Amino acid sequence: MTALPAEPMLPSPFRIVKVVRELADTFTLVLQPEAGGAFAFRSGQFNMLYAFGAGEVPISISGDPADDGQLVHTIRSVGPVTQALGALKVGDVVGVRGPFGTPWPVEEAFGDDLVIIAGGVGLAPLRPAIYQALANRQKFGKLIIMYGARTPQDILFRKELEKWRSRFDVNVHVTVDRATGQWAGRVGVVTNVVARAGFDPLHTTALVCGPEVMMRYAVDMVEKRGVPTDKVHVSMERNMKCGLGLCGHCQWGPHFVCRDGPVFRFSEIAELFPVREL
Amino acid sequence: MVQIEDLGRIIDEHPFFQGIDGKLRGLLVGCAANERVDAGQYLFRQGGHADKFYLIRAGSISLEIHAPGRTIMVDTLTEGEVVGWSWLVEPYRWTFDARAQELTRLVSFDAKCLRGKMEADAELGYEVLRRFVPVMGHRLAATRLQLVDLYGPAE
């Protein structure tokens, strides 16, 4: 866990300086603190975003940790609060509490191949880790990004994926579950890509984020390839409310996801992961 | 022209037949041929006679279903993978279209030739099936995951 903000229950006003419509149901808000100054965070952490009059939701930070002058959140509209956030425009203000939670262990992976496996909007919480990895590219072996989306029209951060793919030192594999027409890329689940990707299992750190079912199968495949589970990290999502491990809404077995997660070492949660009652 | 010994080496090096016994590899080579298919060309069509299966050496093949007005891609197979198991199961008909997404080089195996050898040599029959069953299982699981619509709208 990292240091908590000084007033963790008090939302700070942030003004929207840019809105990007990423997909039909997904958008990015770029925010700046009304009070000025910087907003430091670590890749994988989340904030509680407050849409005034609608409520608060936990949203992972999707921007570059090296750029503390602005705060970037990529949000999928799935409920009243995220829909209210989606209706906001440049110049509007939101409340921000955070950052909360555990980070992706990017520095811990120095010296290893770094394998990043994302599904759907799960690429957003991993993007800060990708920025961090690219900024420290020479400290890793291979850098492999595997991304699965529903259709070619649902590929998040498409231009950035294309940019990363054009580098000679990053392997980017994109697959979609179904496609029609002119799609010349891969079709099939992301676990198919994991099965064939060229990394050294004994010297690999894997970061996985996406729908829980996708993560389960992706982790299975990574494990089958021989990567030890203490080098596999997943980002969990539960009903986070306070962000401090006090209210208990996000309790998951012995853990509070907001405080002990959202990023967990898989070996520490392997037994909880398949329990459907939790 | 690809020589018999080259085909044997290619089969040996392909992940699908990795580590196969030399005697069995020799039997496989007798049914094998080197092939290429250009981008956009069909390797086989749905309903056609499944008289071969293929190992992809380089390139990629998309499996497709054609519906009126649209073609749906359901899977993509790439270098190191095997294409087709309809040749193993009667009535030996392809259930999808297979189309090259780019210039693709393959090793093909004549189904009638190989089925005959598998009938005559139980060890070969077992070895081929032992390698196909996990592929079939993996693809079934992957298809089920696709059906789940993992990234679909939240309910």
XYZ file of C-alpha atoms in Angstrom:
433
model
C 0.000 0.000 0.000
C 1.185 3.536 -0.706
C 0.791 6.676 1.402
C -2.757 7.952 1.628
C -3.744 11.500 0.716
C -3.830 13.965 3.640
C -7.638 14.268 3.618
C -8.727 10.969 2.119
C -12.481 11.487 2.618
C -12.541 15.021 1.225
C -13.025 15.309 -2.545
C -10.881 17.920 -4.259
C -12.365 19.834 -7.171
C -10.786 19.065 -10.556
C -11.747 20.827 -13.770
C -12.208 18.909 -17.019
C -9.772 20.238 -19.611
C -10.382 17.638 -22.302
C -12.933 14.959 -23.158
C -12.069 12.178 -25.616
C -14.813 9.908 -26.961
C -12.867 6.642 -27.188
C -15.633 4.160 -28.080
C -19.421 4.185 -28.247
C -19.647 3.661 -24.470
C -16.183 4.709 -23.297
C -14.664 8.148 -22.825
C -11.584 9.751 -21.314
C -11.588 12.773 -19.019
C -8.433 14.837 -18.644
C -8.540 16.759 -15.371
C -6.534 19.454 -13.654
C -6.740 20.387 -9.960
C -8.630 23.611 -9.324
C -6.116 24.441 -6.613
C -3.225 24.014 -9.056
C -0.170 21.902 -8.336
C 0.586 18.319 -9.233
C -1.198 15.019 -8.743
C 1.262 12.203 -8.117
C 0.141 8.596 -8.457
C 1.532 5.176 -9.245
C 0.461 3.009 -12.168
C -2.483 0.791 -11.247
C -3.934 3.107 -8.602
C -7.466 4.458 -8.710
C -9.406 7.536 -7.647
C -12.937 7.979 -6.398
C -14.569 10.310 -8.922
C -17.539 12.300 -7.707
C -20.122 13.412 -10.249
C -21.897 16.067 -8.178
C -25.496 15.140 -7.562
C -25.072 11.615 -8.932
C -22.514 9.902 -6.715
C -19.004 8.538 -6.515
C -17.326 5.699 -8.425
C -13.875 4.111 -8.301
C -12.023 4.623 -11.582
C -8.459 3.571 -12.380
C -6.062 6.221 -13.558
C -5.198 5.742 -17.240
C -2.616 8.490 -17.744
C 1.155 8.663 -17.552
C 2.567 8.559 -13.998
C 5.477 10.708 -15.188
C 3.056 13.494 -16.120
C 1.707 14.737 -12.791
C 0.335 17.959 -14.261
C -2.876 16.325 -15.360
C -5.036 13.450 -14.268
C -6.457 11.083 -16.877
C -9.355 8.682 -16.377
C -10.890 6.405 -19.003
C -14.438 5.447 -18.103
C -17.009 3.054 -19.469
C -20.629 4.119 -19.053
C -22.293 1.309 -17.174
C -24.440 3.005 -14.536
C -25.961 6.321 -13.426
C -22.719 7.820 -12.053
C -20.560 6.933 -15.039
C -23.336 8.138 -17.323
C -23.390 11.434 -15.395
C -19.596 11.678 -15.798
C -20.058 10.986 -19.508
C -22.446 13.902 -19.838
C -19.886 16.405 -18.492
C -18.091 18.851 -20.771
C -14.829 20.738 -20.826
C -14.904 23.304 -18.024
C -17.135 21.245 -15.734
C -15.852 20.202 -12.317
C -15.716 16.780 -10.667
C -14.658 15.752 -7.167
C -11.578 13.562 -6.818
C -10.447 11.507 -3.829
C -7.272 9.516 -4.073
C -5.046 8.067 -5.266
C -5.852 4.778 -3.570
C -4.684 1.201 -3.741
C -1.691 -0.869 -4.705
C 0.340 -0.242 -7.864
C 1.498 -2.474 -10.698
C 4.950 -3.723 -9.637
C 6.745 -2.385 -12.698
C 10.079 -1.775 -10.964
C 9.956 -5.271 -9.461
C 9.857 -6.623 -13.013
C 13.150 -4.985 -14.068
C 15.332 -7.657 -15.639
C 12.367 -9.822 -16.661
C 10.330 -10.081 -19.823
C 7.254 -7.956 -19.120
C 4.021 -9.451 -20.415
C 0.944 -7.239 -20.340
C -2.407 -8.904 -20.971
C -5.481 -6.712 -21.255
C -9.074 -7.319 -22.217
C -11.655 -4.706 -23.196
C -11.538 -1.555 -21.078
C -8.969 -3.370 -18.891
C -6.338 -1.757 -21.076
C -7.036 1.569 -19.334
C -5.665 0.600 -15.870
C -2.660 -0.986 -17.594
C -1.793 2.010 -19.765
C 0.123 3.796 -16.963
C 2.219 0.624 -16.521
C 2.866 0.547 -20.270
C 4.013 4.192 -20.197
C 6.260 3.370 -17.264
C 7.674 0.314 -19.030
C 8.324 2.278 -22.217
C 10.112 4.984 -20.211
C 12.344 2.266 -18.745
C 12.453 0.061 -21.827
C 16.131 -0.879 -21.516
C 15.519 -2.348 -18.042
C 13.344 -5.196 -19.342
C 13.863 -8.153 -21.619
C 10.969 -8.457 -24.019
C 7.992 -6.147 -23.683
C 4.874 -7.901 -24.940
C 1.410 -6.350 -24.962
C -1.512 -8.685 -25.668
C -4.917 -7.102 -26.016
C -8.309 -8.658 -26.659
C -11.426 -6.731 -27.618
C -14.930 -7.657 -28.651
C -14.762 -6.419 -32.260
C -12.377 -4.193 -34.260
C -14.681 -1.247 -33.463
C -14.175 -1.863 -29.726
C -10.387 -1.572 -29.690
C -9.474 0.979 -27.028
C -6.528 3.363 -27.554
C -6.192 2.064 -31.102
C -3.815 4.797 -32.271
C -1.519 4.199 -29.326
C -1.548 0.439 -29.890
C -0.547 1.109 -33.503
C 2.194 3.467 -32.331
C 3.556 0.941 -29.843
C 3.370 -1.776 -32.468
C 5.463 0.311 -34.855
C 8.371 0.312 -32.387
C 11.040 -2.319 -32.913
C 11.322 -3.079 -29.207
C 7.691 -3.834 -28.334
C 5.583 -6.797 -29.432
C 1.918 -5.878 -29.657
C -0.691 -8.556 -30.348
C -4.291 -7.527 -30.801
C -7.107 -10.010 -31.201
C -10.868 -9.597 -31.379
C -13.592 -12.074 -30.507
C -15.382 -11.567 -33.780
C -14.936 -9.587 -36.937
C -16.533 -8.956 -40.278
C -15.421 -7.137 -43.395
C -11.927 -5.830 -43.856
C -10.332 -6.759 -40.520
C -6.888 -8.138 -41.335
C -5.855 -8.817 -37.755
C -6.316 -11.781 -35.504
C -9.657 -13.252 -34.401
C -9.923 -15.420 -31.296
C -9.701 -15.064 -27.543
C -6.685 -13.380 -26.009
C -5.660 -16.636 -24.291
C -4.837 -18.029 -27.756
C -2.278 -15.273 -28.147
C -0.830 -15.939 -24.683
C -0.377 -19.590 -25.628
C 1.935 -18.696 -28.499
C 3.681 -15.501 -27.391
C 7.461 -15.669 -27.240
C 8.546 -14.937 -23.673
C 10.837 -16.717 -21.251
C 8.448 -18.151 -18.631
C 11.081 -18.422 -15.920
C 12.027 -14.763 -16.273
C 8.668 -13.162 -16.903
C 6.419 -10.843 -14.942
C 2.824 -10.741 -16.167
C 0.307 -7.959 -15.518
C -3.293 -8.887 -16.295
C -6.436 -6.758 -16.346
C -9.838 -7.344 -17.871
C -13.148 -9.029 -17.104
C -12.683 -11.575 -14.313
C -13.453 -14.572 -16.541
C -10.900 -13.422 -19.082
C -8.303 -12.948 -16.323
C -8.974 -16.444 -14.995
C -8.274 -18.060 -18.359
C -5.374 -15.739 -19.129
C -3.705 -16.532 -15.800
C -4.318 -20.252 -16.403
C -2.530 -19.999 -19.726
C 0.364 -17.963 -18.318
C 0.717 -20.569 -15.575
C 0.597 -23.395 -18.128
C 3.424 -21.662 -19.964
C 5.461 -21.974 -16.756
C 5.342 -18.491 -15.239
C 5.305 -18.784 -11.402
C 2.105 -17.322 -9.931
C 4.023 -15.001 -7.632
C 5.118 -13.199 -10.798
C 1.588 -12.811 -12.103
C -0.388 -9.758 -11.001
C -4.062 -9.032 -11.582
C -6.201 -5.964 -10.988
C -9.460 -6.743 -9.228
C -12.668 -4.798 -9.208
C -15.183 -4.842 -6.385
C -17.691 -2.421 -4.939
C -15.163 0.130 -3.671
C -16.738 2.973 -1.664
C -14.462 4.577 0.931
C -11.097 3.758 -0.642
C -9.595 3.227 2.795
C -10.628 -0.282 3.831
C -13.028 1.106 6.440
C -16.535 0.657 5.069
C -16.206 -3.004 4.090
C -18.108 -2.764 0.808
C -15.233 -4.207 -1.186
C -14.333 -6.994 1.226
C -13.066 -10.020 -0.659
C -12.298 -12.850 1.740
C -9.601 -11.487 4.073
C -8.884 -8.530 1.753
C -10.332 -5.120 1.136
C -9.847 -4.566 -2.560
C -9.612 -0.763 -2.193
C -6.808 -1.018 0.358
C -5.022 -4.335 -0.308
C -5.648 -4.147 -4.054
C -6.742 -3.454 -6.674
C -3.463 -4.993 -7.880
C -2.824 -8.370 -6.261
C -0.033 -10.866 -6.644
C -1.872 -13.884 -8.010
C -0.206 -16.370 -5.656
C -1.810 -14.476 -2.736
C -5.344 -14.713 -4.085
C -5.257 -17.890 -6.172
C -7.611 -19.713 -3.804
C -10.114 -16.850 -3.678
C -10.128 -16.230 -7.398
C -12.471 -19.027 -8.461
C -14.832 -18.765 -5.450
C -18.085 -17.540 -6.913
C -19.690 -16.766 -3.532
C -17.146 -14.009 -2.786
C 11.235 -28.427 -55.113
C 10.977 -29.632 -51.533
C 12.684 -32.987 -50.964
C 11.337 -35.762 -48.724
C 14.088 -35.139 -46.159
C 13.224 -31.414 -46.101
C 9.584 -32.246 -45.369
C 10.736 -34.507 -42.552
C 12.775 -31.671 -41.060
C 9.878 -29.208 -41.434
C 7.515 -31.647 -39.691
C 10.075 -32.215 -36.948
C 10.459 -28.501 -36.330
C 6.748 -27.700 -36.350
C 5.323 -27.384 -32.805
C 2.425 -29.707 -33.616
C 4.648 -32.710 -34.259
C 7.504 -31.650 -31.978
C 9.391 -34.645 -30.580
C 7.642 -37.252 -32.733
C 9.336 -40.621 -33.104
C 11.454 -40.938 -36.261
C 9.605 -43.994 -37.551
C 6.220 -42.269 -37.234
C 7.571 -39.115 -38.825
C 8.654 -41.243 -41.777
C 5.076 -42.478 -42.177
C 3.755 -38.912 -42.031
C 6.192 -37.661 -44.641
C 4.813 -40.173 -47.133
C 1.436 -38.358 -46.979
C 2.823 -34.795 -46.831
C 3.310 -32.063 -49.391
C 4.501 -28.510 -49.329
C 1.907 -25.878 -50.272
C 1.445 -22.137 -50.481
C -1.671 -20.051 -50.682
C -1.703 -16.397 -51.673
C -3.369 -13.641 -49.684
C -7.132 -13.723 -50.120
C -7.227 -17.221 -51.614
C -9.269 -19.959 -50.008
C -7.549 -23.019 -48.626
C -10.904 -24.784 -48.427
C -14.590 -23.939 -48.442
C -17.394 -24.868 -46.078
C -19.091 -28.104 -47.147
C -16.139 -29.150 -49.273
C -14.531 -32.556 -48.965
C -12.075 -32.514 -46.044
C -9.341 -34.392 -47.813
C -6.364 -32.756 -46.071
C -5.121 -31.058 -42.964
C -2.406 -28.433 -42.736
C 0.455 -27.231 -40.589
C 1.096 -23.510 -40.951
C 4.783 -22.759 -41.453
C 4.388 -19.027 -42.079
C 1.463 -16.684 -42.573
C -2.073 -16.741 -41.237
C -5.388 -18.326 -42.088
C -8.769 -16.998 -41.044
C -11.700 -19.311 -40.448
C -14.883 -17.750 -41.694
C -18.588 -18.310 -41.987
C -20.405 -16.714 -44.855
C -23.878 -15.351 -44.254
C -25.904 -13.459 -46.829
C -24.362 -10.018 -47.103
C -21.491 -10.595 -44.704
C -18.580 -12.793 -43.818
C -17.907 -13.448 -40.139
C -14.387 -14.306 -39.044
C -14.444 -16.700 -36.104
C -10.789 -17.573 -35.611
C -7.344 -16.871 -36.940
C -4.619 -19.481 -37.082
C -0.994 -18.534 -37.463
C 2.514 -19.911 -37.758
C 3.005 -23.043 -35.666
C -0.675 -23.985 -35.617
C -2.640 -26.763 -37.281
C -5.612 -26.194 -39.593
C -8.466 -28.645 -39.873
C -9.680 -31.719 -38.090
C -12.784 -32.479 -40.189
C -10.652 -35.009 -42.070
C -10.734 -37.152 -38.900
C -14.486 -37.335 -38.485
C -17.055 -38.601 -40.939
C -18.534 -37.362 -43.225
C -15.214 -35.532 -43.785
C -16.703 -32.157 -44.725
C -15.246 -28.752 -43.863
C -17.396 -26.777 -41.451
C -15.850 -23.351 -42.203
C -14.196 -21.453 -45.011
C -10.449 -21.061 -44.557
C -8.853 -18.069 -46.267
C -5.262 -16.837 -46.287
C -4.890 -13.374 -44.739
C -1.443 -13.083 -46.273
C 0.884 -15.289 -48.296
C 0.859 -18.486 -46.256
C 3.151 -21.486 -46.476
C 1.935 -24.816 -45.201
C 2.593 -28.517 -45.103
C -0.500 -30.470 -46.140
C -1.275 -34.096 -45.316
C -3.408 -36.230 -47.581
C -6.282 -37.429 -45.384
C -7.008 -40.676 -47.184
C -3.334 -41.631 -47.160
C -2.940 -40.788 -43.475
C -6.185 -42.406 -42.339
C -5.060 -45.590 -44.092
C -1.724 -45.545 -42.309
C -3.403 -44.801 -38.973
C -5.741 -47.785 -39.448
C -2.786 -50.020 -40.233
C -0.473 -48.694 -37.521
C -2.196 -48.166 -34.167
C 0.874 -46.404 -32.771
C 0.663 -43.779 -35.508
C -3.107 -43.511 -35.039
C -2.690 -42.936 -31.319
C 0.114 -40.432 -31.804
C -1.830 -38.319 -34.297
C -5.012 -38.355 -32.179
C -3.030 -37.633 -29.004
C -1.817 -34.438 -30.650
C -5.154 -33.445 -32.135
C -7.323 -33.917 -29.034
C -5.723 -31.073 -26.984
C -6.040 -28.768 -29.988
C -9.726 -29.660 -30.285
C -10.221 -29.195 -26.541
C -8.444 -25.844 -26.523
C -10.468 -24.579 -29.482
C -13.716 -25.733 -27.912
C -12.852 -23.857 -24.694
C -11.859 -20.774 -26.696
C -15.124 -20.909 -28.642
C -17.084 -21.105 -25.397
C -15.221 -18.050 -24.123
C -16.108 -16.189 -27.309
C -19.750 -17.142 -26.748
C -19.612 -15.653 -23.238
C -19.116 -12.249 -24.859
C -16.604 -11.228 -22.185
C -16.350 -7.617 -23.239
C -20.012 -7.103 -23.976
C -22.181 -4.460 -22.327
C -22.590 -4.870 -18.557
C -25.945 -6.297 -17.538
